[in-house]
Amino acid sequence: MRRMTALLGAAALAVPALISVTAEPAQAASGSVTVTTLTRAGGKITTQLTIMNLTTGSLYNGTSGKAVALPKGRYAVSTDIWNNQDDTDTLGAQVVTVSDSNVATTIDARKGKPLTVGLSSSPGTGYSQTLQAHVCGGSNLSLQMGLAGGSNNAGHMYVIPNASKDVQFGYLSLWQKGSDTLIAKGGYTGLPSAPGGTFARGNMTTVSVQARRGPQEGRYGSLYVEPKYTTCTTGMPGQLLNDAFPYTTTLHLTAGTWTLQAEDEADASGGTEIVGDLYRTVSAAPGTAPLSQIFYRSAWGPARTLPYVFAGRLGYDTGEAFDDPSTTGFEASERSTAQLSFGSTVLARGTVTDWGGPDSTFYSGMKSTGWYTLAVTSTRYRPGVTFPTNMLSTASSVKFHFKADPRTDAAVPGFLTQFVPGGLTLNNTATPHTTTAVALWVVRPSVGPNAPTPKDTVKSVKVYASNNGGLTWAYQPVKHSGSAWSVNIANPSSGAISLRSLVTDAAGDTTETTVYRAYALG
């Protein structure tokens, strides 16, 4: 049984961690609430309380049996009553109005109803079922906060019914056997009197997941799945596994939207350290064909943002120098050297990092309208972390040559290239003396709120490959069909392949993207 007494819901919860709640200043209090909590046997028990102001969303800590000072207002008071005699969790909540005096209320586990979640047919022998459940406060789905929760084996989770619309209940059920997991979710407004349900196995969507080894810093990783857009389930990630890279697993999801989260853990001074999180959202529905997802796929390079002009200055976020092509998220572990030139005049040069600093953006003043060159070289960087031997995507570079007007706020012209080699193993390796087809994702990402991103047109794409770490480069013929670009790389007997592209637009602006050690031979 895993405790989850204090939880924070809504989109703010991005990692599967317990988050403590900070109380507001005591001097703001004008009344109090005292909560008595009873076990399933009827005896008094001391539990931790989480209290939410239903108007302001402010959270408070407390302990049952003791008065908790609060400002005037309406509150949802929640707790998880764990009975170590029978190893049960009973979740409950009361809605109270606090005025000038003390308000007393009781949360009685004897009134709890079992959370029962089943499948239309057995998944087979050897599967174990675990349940996670939350009680939330707040009537708006996007603002709901998890107040109390627990995780336990099937048959050991209960909820006390409450018809109030100011509290909600959500659950997650996992049936696991080895690398195969079936997952169901559900949510309610109010705390239900008959929580749970039966799900048709035939309506589940299968997702095959690979977590490869190569470009990430960590040697070990965890995989989580989290429901989205379901009442009181945000911030309820189910951990599916924790294992050394690479690994594979298969999921079967009930209908709805889900977020898959891969987390990697690196060797660090004094132990290990979580260094990155990658995410992918998938939609499940009856009749959906099987899906697949690859995490830590080669090659990692610049992908998600462009330089932009704003208020007469140029800005470029160097923190996107190593992006997984198949996910969102990142490892905050890079250091970049950037230089902006106007013709032959260097305007600015600097080193920035997205590790330990408030901003990984390189800024420079600009001259008049004309041709500029921004050159950025990035390497993997994280103090105290030991990178794996034979790590891939160890460095990247990008060079933008573009015409710009400092008086016009806009993303600069140009296109980035993501290199996506096909047919690689779980270790992101290709067989020596074979040919690897590399898809070229030629992208012009938005720079978001910083400036508009005008449309641009690709005129040509050239690609070069190196098998000696970038000392020499060999031109590779590019194939173009519709909006798809690709190249075939003849693999040598050993080592690693680095890749470089040069994309030219219709106006003559160019972008050179390079990834060193894009994939290995082995």
Coordinates of C-alpha atoms in Angstrom, one line a residue:
M1 CA 0.0 0.0 0.0
R2 CA 1.4 3.4 -1.1
R3 CA 0.5 6.5 0.7
M4 CA -0.6 9.6 -1.2
T5 CA -2.0 11.8 1.5
A6 CA -1.1 15.3 0.1
L7 CA -1.7 15.7 -3.6
L8 CA -1.7 18.6 -6.1
G9 CA -3.8 18.2 -9.1
A10 CA -4.5 20.2 -12.3
A11 CA -1.9 20.7 -15.0
A12 CA 0.7 21.8 -12.5
L13 CA 1.5 18.3 -11.5
A14 CA 4.0 17.1 -14.1
V15 CA 5.9 14.5 -12.2
P16 CA 4.9 11.5 -10.1
A17 CA 6.0 12.9 -6.8
L18 CA 4.3 13.7 -3.5
I19 CA 3.8 17.4 -3.0
S20 CA 3.4 19.0 0.4
V21 CA 0.7 21.7 0.9
T22 CA 1.7 25.0 2.5
A23 CA -0.9 26.6 4.8
E24 CA -1.8 30.3 4.5
P25 CA -0.7 32.6 7.3
A26 CA -2.4 31.9 10.6
Q27 CA -3.2 35.6 11.2
A28 CA -5.8 35.4 8.4
A29 CA -7.9 32.9 10.3
S30 CA -11.2 33.8 11.9
G31 CA -12.7 30.4 12.7
S32 CA -11.8 26.7 12.8
V33 CA -12.8 23.2 11.9
T34 CA -12.3 20.1 14.0
V35 CA -12.6 16.7 12.2
T36 CA -13.0 13.4 13.9
T37 CA -11.9 10.4 11.8
L38 CA -13.1 6.9 12.5
T39 CA -11.7 3.5 11.3
R40 CA -13.7 0.9 9.6
A41 CA -14.1 -0.7 13.0
G42 CA -15.4 2.5 14.5
G43 CA -12.4 3.5 16.6
K44 CA -10.9 7.0 16.5
I45 CA -7.8 7.4 14.5
T46 CA -5.5 10.4 13.8
T47 CA -5.1 11.2 10.1
Q48 CA -3.6 14.0 8.0
L49 CA -6.2 16.4 6.5
T50 CA -6.0 18.5 3.4
I51 CA -8.4 21.4 3.3
M52 CA -9.4 23.4 0.2
N53 CA -11.1 26.8 0.2
L54 CA -13.7 26.3 -2.5
T55 CA -13.7 30.0 -3.4
T56 CA -10.0 30.8 -3.6
G57 CA -8.5 27.4 -4.1
S58 CA -6.1 27.9 -1.1
L59 CA -4.9 24.7 0.6
Y60 CA -4.3 24.1 4.3
N61 CA -2.8 21.2 6.3
G62 CA -4.3 19.8 9.4
T63 CA -4.6 16.8 11.7
S64 CA -7.8 15.1 12.7
G65 CA -8.9 15.6 16.3
K66 CA -7.3 19.1 16.4
A67 CA -8.9 22.4 15.5
V68 CA -7.5 23.9 12.3
A69 CA -7.7 27.7 12.1
L70 CA -9.2 28.9 8.9
P71 CA -10.6 32.2 7.4
K72 CA -14.3 32.4 6.9
G73 CA -15.5 30.5 3.9
R74 CA -16.6 27.1 2.4
Y75 CA -14.2 24.3 2.5
A76 CA -13.7 20.7 1.3
V77 CA -12.0 18.7 4.0
S78 CA -10.5 15.4 2.9
T79 CA -8.5 12.5 4.2
D80 CA -7.4 9.0 3.6
I81 CA -8.1 6.7 6.5
W82 CA -5.7 3.9 6.4
N83 CA -6.3 0.9 8.7
N84 CA -3.1 -1.1 9.2
Q85 CA -5.1 -3.9 10.7
D86 CA -6.7 -4.9 7.4
D87 CA -4.5 -2.8 5.1
T88 CA -7.4 -0.8 3.7
D89 CA -7.7 2.8 2.4
T90 CA -10.9 4.7 2.9
L91 CA -11.2 8.1 1.2
G92 CA -13.6 10.7 2.4
A93 CA -14.5 14.3 2.3
Q94 CA -16.9 16.8 4.0
V95 CA -17.9 20.2 2.8
V96 CA -18.2 22.7 5.7
T97 CA -18.8 26.4 6.1
V98 CA -16.4 28.2 8.6
S99 CA -17.6 31.4 10.3
D100 CA -16.5 32.9 13.6
S101 CA -16.8 29.7 15.7
N102 CA -15.5 26.1 15.5
V103 CA -17.2 23.7 13.1
A104 CA -17.1 20.0 14.0
T105 CA -17.5 17.2 11.5
T106 CA -16.8 13.5 11.2
I107 CA -15.4 11.3 8.4
D108 CA -16.4 7.8 9.2
A109 CA -14.7 4.9 7.4
R110 CA -17.5 2.5 8.3
K111 CA -19.6 4.3 5.6
G112 CA -17.1 3.5 2.9
K113 CA -18.1 1.6 -0.2
P114 CA -15.7 -0.7 -2.0
L115 CA -14.0 0.5 -5.2
T116 CA -14.7 -2.4 -7.6
V117 CA -13.2 -2.3 -11.1
G118 CA -13.4 -5.3 -13.3
L119 CA -13.0 -6.5 -16.9
S120 CA -15.6 -8.2 -19.1
S121 CA -13.3 -11.2 -19.3
S122 CA -10.2 -12.3 -17.4
P123 CA -6.8 -11.1 -18.8
G124 CA -5.4 -14.5 -17.9
T125 CA -3.5 -16.1 -15.1
G126 CA -0.8 -14.3 -13.2
Y127 CA -2.1 -10.7 -13.4
S128 CA -2.2 -8.6 -10.3
Q129 CA -4.6 -5.7 -9.9
T130 CA -3.8 -2.4 -8.1
L131 CA -6.0 0.6 -7.6
Q132 CA -5.2 4.3 -7.3
A133 CA -7.9 6.8 -6.1
H134 CA -8.2 10.5 -5.5
V135 CA -10.6 12.8 -3.8
C136 CA -10.6 16.3 -5.4
G137 CA -12.1 19.7 -4.6
G138 CA -13.4 22.4 -6.9
S139 CA -16.2 22.2 -9.5
N140 CA -14.1 23.2 -12.6
L141 CA -12.4 20.2 -14.2
S142 CA -9.3 22.3 -15.2
L143 CA -8.9 23.7 -11.7
Q144 CA -9.6 20.5 -9.7
M145 CA -7.0 19.7 -7.1
G146 CA -6.3 16.3 -5.7
L147 CA -6.7 16.6 -1.9
A148 CA -6.3 13.0 -0.7
G149 CA -5.4 9.7 -2.3
G150 CA -4.2 6.2 -1.9
S151 CA -2.9 3.2 -3.8
N152 CA -3.7 -0.3 -2.7
N153 CA -4.5 -3.8 -4.0
A154 CA -7.9 -4.6 -5.4
G155 CA -10.4 -5.2 -2.6
H156 CA -8.7 -2.8 -0.2
M157 CA -9.9 0.6 -1.5
Y158 CA -13.1 2.3 -0.2
V159 CA -14.7 5.7 -0.6
I160 CA -17.3 7.4 1.6
P161 CA -20.3 8.6 -0.5
N162 CA -21.0 12.3 -0.6
A163 CA -23.5 13.9 -3.1
S164 CA -21.9 17.4 -3.0
K165 CA -20.7 18.7 -6.4
D166 CA -17.9 20.5 -4.7
V167 CA -15.9 17.2 -4.3
Q168 CA -15.0 14.6 -6.9
F169 CA -13.6 11.1 -7.1
G170 CA -11.3 9.5 -9.7
Y171 CA -9.6 6.2 -9.9
L172 CA -7.1 4.2 -12.0
S173 CA -7.0 0.4 -12.2
L174 CA -3.9 -1.5 -13.4
W175 CA -3.8 -5.2 -14.2
Q176 CA -0.1 -6.2 -14.6
K177 CA 1.8 -9.3 -15.6
G178 CA 5.4 -8.8 -16.6
S179 CA 5.5 -6.3 -19.5
D180 CA 1.8 -6.4 -20.2
T181 CA -0.6 -4.0 -18.5
L182 CA -4.3 -3.3 -18.8
I183 CA -5.4 0.1 -17.6
A184 CA -8.9 1.6 -16.8
K185 CA -9.9 4.9 -15.4
G186 CA -13.1 6.6 -14.1
G187 CA -14.2 9.8 -12.5
Y188 CA -17.3 11.1 -10.7
T189 CA -18.8 14.4 -9.6
G190 CA -19.5 13.8 -5.9
L191 CA -18.2 10.7 -4.1
P192 CA -20.1 7.7 -5.5
S193 CA -22.1 5.1 -3.6
A194 CA -21.1 2.4 -6.1
P195 CA -17.6 3.4 -7.3
G196 CA -16.0 1.5 -10.2
G197 CA -17.4 -0.5 -13.1
T198 CA -16.7 -3.2 -15.6
F199 CA -14.8 -2.5 -18.8
A200 CA -15.0 -4.5 -22.1
R201 CA -11.6 -5.9 -22.9
G202 CA -12.4 -5.8 -26.6
N203 CA -12.9 -2.0 -26.5
M204 CA -9.4 -1.4 -25.2
T205 CA -6.7 0.2 -27.5
T206 CA -3.3 -1.6 -27.5
V207 CA -0.1 0.6 -27.4
S208 CA 3.3 -1.0 -27.9
V209 CA 6.0 1.1 -26.2
Q210 CA 9.8 1.0 -26.7
A211 CA 12.2 2.9 -24.6
R212 CA 15.5 2.7 -26.5
R213 CA 19.0 3.3 -25.3
G214 CA 21.5 5.8 -26.7
P215 CA 20.7 9.5 -26.7
Q216 CA 19.6 9.8 -23.1
E217 CA 21.9 10.5 -20.1
G218 CA 20.3 7.9 -17.8
R219 CA 20.9 4.1 -17.7
Y220 CA 17.6 3.4 -15.9
G221 CA 14.1 4.6 -16.5
S222 CA 10.5 4.6 -15.4
L223 CA 7.4 4.6 -17.5
Y224 CA 4.1 6.1 -16.3
V225 CA 0.6 6.5 -17.8
E226 CA -1.7 9.3 -16.7
P227 CA -5.4 9.9 -17.6
K228 CA -6.3 13.3 -19.1
Y229 CA -9.6 15.1 -19.2
T230 CA -11.3 12.8 -16.8
T231 CA -12.8 14.1 -13.5
C232 CA -10.3 14.0 -10.7
T233 CA -7.6 11.9 -12.4
T234 CA -5.0 14.6 -13.3
G235 CA -1.9 14.1 -11.4
M236 CA -2.6 10.3 -11.0
P237 CA 0.2 8.7 -12.9
G238 CA 0.3 4.9 -12.8
Q239 CA 3.9 3.6 -12.7
L240 CA 4.2 0.7 -15.1
L241 CA 7.8 -0.2 -14.7
N242 CA 11.3 0.8 -13.6
D243 CA 14.1 -0.9 -15.5
A244 CA 17.4 -0.5 -17.3
F245 CA 17.3 0.8 -20.8
P246 CA 16.3 -0.5 -23.3
Y247 CA 13.0 -2.0 -22.5
T248 CA 9.6 -2.8 -24.2
T249 CA 6.1 -3.0 -22.8
T250 CA 2.6 -3.3 -24.0
L251 CA -0.4 -1.3 -22.7
H252 CA -4.1 -1.8 -23.2
L253 CA -6.1 1.4 -22.5
T254 CA -9.8 2.1 -22.0
A255 CA -11.4 4.9 -24.1
G256 CA -10.1 8.4 -23.5
T257 CA -7.0 10.5 -23.7
W258 CA -3.8 9.4 -21.9
T259 CA -0.3 10.7 -21.4
L260 CA 2.6 8.4 -21.5
Q261 CA 5.6 9.7 -19.5
A262 CA 9.2 8.2 -19.7
E263 CA 11.6 9.3 -17.1
D264 CA 15.4 8.6 -17.1
E265 CA 17.7 8.4 -14.1
A266 CA 21.4 8.9 -14.5
D267 CA 24.4 8.0 -12.4
A268 CA 25.4 11.1 -10.3
S269 CA 27.8 12.0 -7.5
G270 CA 26.2 10.6 -4.4
G271 CA 23.8 8.3 -6.1
T272 CA 21.4 8.7 -9.0
E273 CA 19.5 11.7 -10.3
I274 CA 16.3 12.0 -12.5
V275 CA 17.5 14.0 -15.5
G276 CA 14.6 14.1 -17.9
D277 CA 11.0 13.5 -18.7
L278 CA 9.5 12.8 -22.1
Y279 CA 5.8 12.8 -22.9
R280 CA 3.4 11.5 -25.6
T281 CA -0.4 11.9 -25.6
V282 CA -2.4 9.1 -27.2
S283 CA -6.2 8.7 -27.7
A284 CA -7.9 5.4 -27.1
A285 CA -11.3 4.4 -28.5
P286 CA -13.2 1.2 -29.4
G287 CA -12.0 -0.1 -32.8
T288 CA -8.8 1.9 -32.8
A289 CA -5.9 0.1 -34.5
P290 CA -2.9 -0.8 -32.3
L291 CA -0.6 2.2 -31.7
S292 CA 3.2 2.3 -31.1
Q293 CA 5.4 4.8 -29.3
I294 CA 9.2 5.0 -29.3
F295 CA 11.0 7.0 -26.5
Y296 CA 14.7 7.9 -26.8
R297 CA 14.7 7.5 -30.5
S298 CA 17.6 8.7 -32.5
A299 CA 18.5 11.4 -33.4
W300 CA 18.3 14.2 -30.9
G301 CA 18.9 17.7 -32.4
P302 CA 17.5 21.2 -32.7
A303 CA 13.8 21.0 -33.5
R304 CA 11.2 23.0 -31.7
T305 CA 12.0 26.7 -32.0
L306 CA 13.6 29.3 -34.3
P307 CA 15.4 32.6 -33.7
Y308 CA 13.1 35.6 -33.6
V309 CA 13.3 39.3 -33.8
F310 CA 11.5 41.2 -31.0
A311 CA 11.9 44.9 -30.2
G312 CA 15.0 45.3 -32.2
R313 CA 16.8 42.3 -30.7
L314 CA 17.3 38.7 -31.7
G315 CA 16.5 35.9 -29.4
Y316 CA 17.1 32.1 -29.6
D317 CA 16.3 29.5 -27.0
T318 CA 19.3 27.2 -27.0
G319 CA 17.6 24.8 -24.6
E320 CA 16.0 23.0 -27.5
A321 CA 19.3 21.7 -28.9
F322 CA 18.6 18.1 -28.2
D323 CA 15.0 17.1 -28.8
D324 CA 13.6 13.6 -29.1
P325 CA 11.8 13.5 -32.5
S326 CA 8.8 11.4 -31.3
T327 CA 7.9 13.1 -28.0
T328 CA 7.7 16.4 -26.1
G329 CA 9.7 17.1 -22.9
F330 CA 13.5 17.2 -22.6
E331 CA 16.6 16.8 -20.5
A332 CA 17.7 20.1 -19.1
S333 CA 21.3 19.2 -19.7
E334 CA 23.1 21.3 -22.4
R335 CA 25.5 24.1 -22.9
S336 CA 25.6 26.2 -26.0
T337 CA 28.0 28.8 -27.5
A338 CA 26.2 31.2 -29.8
Q339 CA 27.4 34.0 -32.1
L340 CA 25.4 36.5 -34.2
S341 CA 27.1 38.3 -37.1
F342 CA 25.9 41.1 -39.4
G343 CA 27.9 40.6 -42.6
S344 CA 31.5 40.2 -41.4
T345 CA 30.9 42.1 -38.1
V346 CA 30.3 40.0 -34.9
L347 CA 27.5 41.6 -32.9
A348 CA 27.5 39.3 -29.9
R349 CA 29.0 36.1 -28.7
G350 CA 28.1 34.1 -25.5
T351 CA 27.7 30.8 -23.7
V352 CA 24.3 29.8 -22.2
T353 CA 23.0 26.7 -20.5
D354 CA 19.6 25.3 -19.6
W355 CA 21.2 23.6 -16.5
G356 CA 21.1 25.7 -13.3
G357 CA 20.2 29.0 -14.9
P358 CA 17.0 31.0 -15.2
D359 CA 17.1 31.4 -19.0
S360 CA 18.7 29.5 -21.8
T361 CA 18.0 32.1 -24.4
F362 CA 20.8 33.9 -26.3
Y363 CA 20.1 37.6 -27.0
S364 CA 21.8 40.1 -29.2
G365 CA 21.2 43.6 -30.5
M366 CA 20.8 44.0 -34.2
K367 CA 21.9 46.6 -36.9
S368 CA 19.9 47.6 -39.9
T369 CA 18.0 45.5 -42.4
G370 CA 20.4 43.0 -44.0
W371 CA 21.9 39.6 -43.8
Y372 CA 22.7 38.0 -40.5
T373 CA 24.3 34.7 -39.4
L374 CA 23.5 33.0 -36.1
A375 CA 25.8 30.0 -35.3
V376 CA 25.1 27.9 -32.3
T377 CA 27.1 24.8 -31.1
S378 CA 25.7 22.8 -28.3
T379 CA 27.1 19.9 -26.1
R380 CA 25.5 17.8 -23.4
Y381 CA 26.3 19.3 -20.0
R382 CA 25.1 18.4 -16.5
P383 CA 27.5 18.8 -13.6
G384 CA 27.8 15.8 -11.3
V385 CA 26.3 13.4 -13.8
T386 CA 28.3 10.6 -15.5
F387 CA 27.2 10.2 -19.1
P388 CA 26.9 6.6 -20.4
T389 CA 29.7 5.1 -22.5
N390 CA 28.9 5.3 -26.2
M391 CA 26.2 7.9 -25.7
L392 CA 24.6 9.2 -28.9
S393 CA 23.6 12.7 -29.9
T394 CA 26.5 14.1 -27.9
A395 CA 26.6 17.4 -29.7
S396 CA 24.6 19.4 -32.2
S397 CA 25.0 22.6 -34.2
V398 CA 22.8 24.9 -36.2
K399 CA 23.7 27.9 -38.4
F400 CA 21.0 30.3 -39.6
H401 CA 21.9 32.7 -42.5
F402 CA 18.9 35.0 -43.0
K403 CA 17.7 38.5 -44.0
A404 CA 15.9 40.4 -41.3
D405 CA 14.6 43.9 -40.4
P406 CA 15.1 44.8 -36.7
R407 CA 11.9 46.9 -36.8
T408 CA 9.8 43.8 -37.7
D409 CA 8.9 41.4 -34.9
A410 CA 9.0 37.9 -36.5
A411 CA 10.6 34.5 -36.5
V412 CA 13.5 34.5 -38.9
P413 CA 13.3 32.7 -42.2
G414 CA 14.5 29.1 -42.3
F415 CA 13.8 25.4 -41.6
L416 CA 15.2 23.0 -39.1
T417 CA 15.8 19.3 -39.9
Q418 CA 15.1 16.4 -37.7
F419 CA 16.9 13.2 -38.7
V420 CA 14.8 10.1 -38.0
P421 CA 16.7 6.9 -38.9
G422 CA 14.5 3.8 -39.6
G423 CA 15.2 0.2 -38.9
L424 CA 17.4 0.7 -35.8
T425 CA 17.6 -1.7 -32.9
L426 CA 16.6 -1.0 -29.3
N427 CA 20.1 0.4 -28.8
N428 CA 19.7 2.8 -31.8
T429 CA 22.2 0.9 -33.8
A430 CA 22.2 -0.2 -37.5
T431 CA 23.8 -3.3 -38.9
P432 CA 27.3 -2.7 -40.5
H433 CA 27.5 -2.7 -44.3
T434 CA 23.7 -2.1 -44.6
T435 CA 21.7 0.9 -45.8
T436 CA 19.8 3.0 -43.3
A437 CA 16.8 5.0 -44.6
V438 CA 16.7 8.3 -42.7
A439 CA 13.5 10.4 -42.8
L440 CA 14.1 14.1 -42.9
W441 CA 11.5 16.1 -41.0
V442 CA 12.0 19.5 -42.4
V443 CA 10.1 21.8 -39.9
R444 CA 9.4 25.4 -39.3
P445 CA 8.2 25.6 -35.7
S446 CA 6.3 28.4 -34.2
V447 CA 8.1 30.7 -31.8
G448 CA 5.0 31.0 -29.7
P449 CA 4.1 34.4 -28.1
N450 CA 7.5 36.0 -28.8
A451 CA 6.7 36.9 -32.4
P452 CA 4.6 35.7 -35.4
T453 CA 6.0 33.0 -37.6
P454 CA 5.6 33.9 -41.3
K455 CA 5.2 31.2 -43.8
D456 CA 8.2 30.1 -45.8
T457 CA 8.9 27.8 -48.7
V458 CA 11.6 25.1 -49.0
K459 CA 13.6 25.4 -52.3
S460 CA 16.2 22.7 -51.7
V461 CA 17.5 20.2 -49.1
K462 CA 21.0 18.8 -49.1
V463 CA 22.3 16.2 -46.7
Y464 CA 25.9 15.1 -45.7
A465 CA 27.1 12.2 -43.5
S466 CA 30.3 11.6 -41.6
N467 CA 31.6 8.4 -40.0
N468 CA 34.6 10.1 -38.4
G469 CA 33.0 12.5 -35.9
G470 CA 32.6 15.3 -38.4
L471 CA 36.2 15.6 -39.6
T472 CA 35.0 15.0 -43.2
W473 CA 31.5 15.1 -44.7
A474 CA 30.2 13.2 -47.8
Y475 CA 27.2 14.4 -49.8
Q476 CA 24.2 12.1 -49.8
P477 CA 21.5 12.2 -52.5
V478 CA 18.1 13.3 -51.2
K479 CA 14.8 11.8 -52.2
H480 CA 11.7 14.1 -52.3
S481 CA 8.1 13.0 -52.7
G482 CA 5.3 15.5 -52.0
S483 CA 6.1 16.9 -48.5
A484 CA 8.4 14.0 -47.6
W485 CA 12.2 14.1 -47.7
S486 CA 14.6 11.2 -47.1
V487 CA 18.1 9.9 -47.6
N488 CA 19.7 6.5 -47.7
I489 CA 23.0 6.2 -45.7
A490 CA 25.5 3.4 -46.6
N491 CA 26.8 2.2 -43.3
P492 CA 30.4 1.4 -42.7
S493 CA 31.8 -1.5 -40.6
S494 CA 31.8 0.3 -37.2
G495 CA 31.6 3.6 -35.4
A496 CA 28.8 6.1 -35.5
I497 CA 27.1 8.2 -38.2
S498 CA 26.8 12.0 -37.9
L499 CA 24.3 13.8 -40.1
R500 CA 24.1 17.3 -41.5
S501 CA 21.5 19.1 -43.6
L502 CA 21.4 22.4 -45.5
V503 CA 17.9 23.7 -46.2
T504 CA 17.5 26.7 -48.6
D505 CA 14.3 28.7 -48.9
A506 CA 12.9 30.5 -51.9
A507 CA 14.6 33.8 -50.8
G508 CA 18.0 32.3 -50.3
D509 CA 17.9 32.0 -46.5
T510 CA 19.8 28.9 -45.3
T511 CA 19.7 26.7 -42.2
E512 CA 22.4 24.1 -41.5
T513 CA 21.5 21.5 -38.9
T514 CA 24.0 19.0 -37.6
V515 CA 23.7 16.1 -35.1
Y516 CA 26.9 14.3 -34.1
R517 CA 26.7 10.6 -33.4
A518 CA 23.1 10.4 -34.7
Y519 CA 23.2 6.6 -34.6
A520 CA 25.7 3.9 -34.1
L521 CA 26.8 0.7 -35.9
G522 CA 26.8 -2.5 -34.1

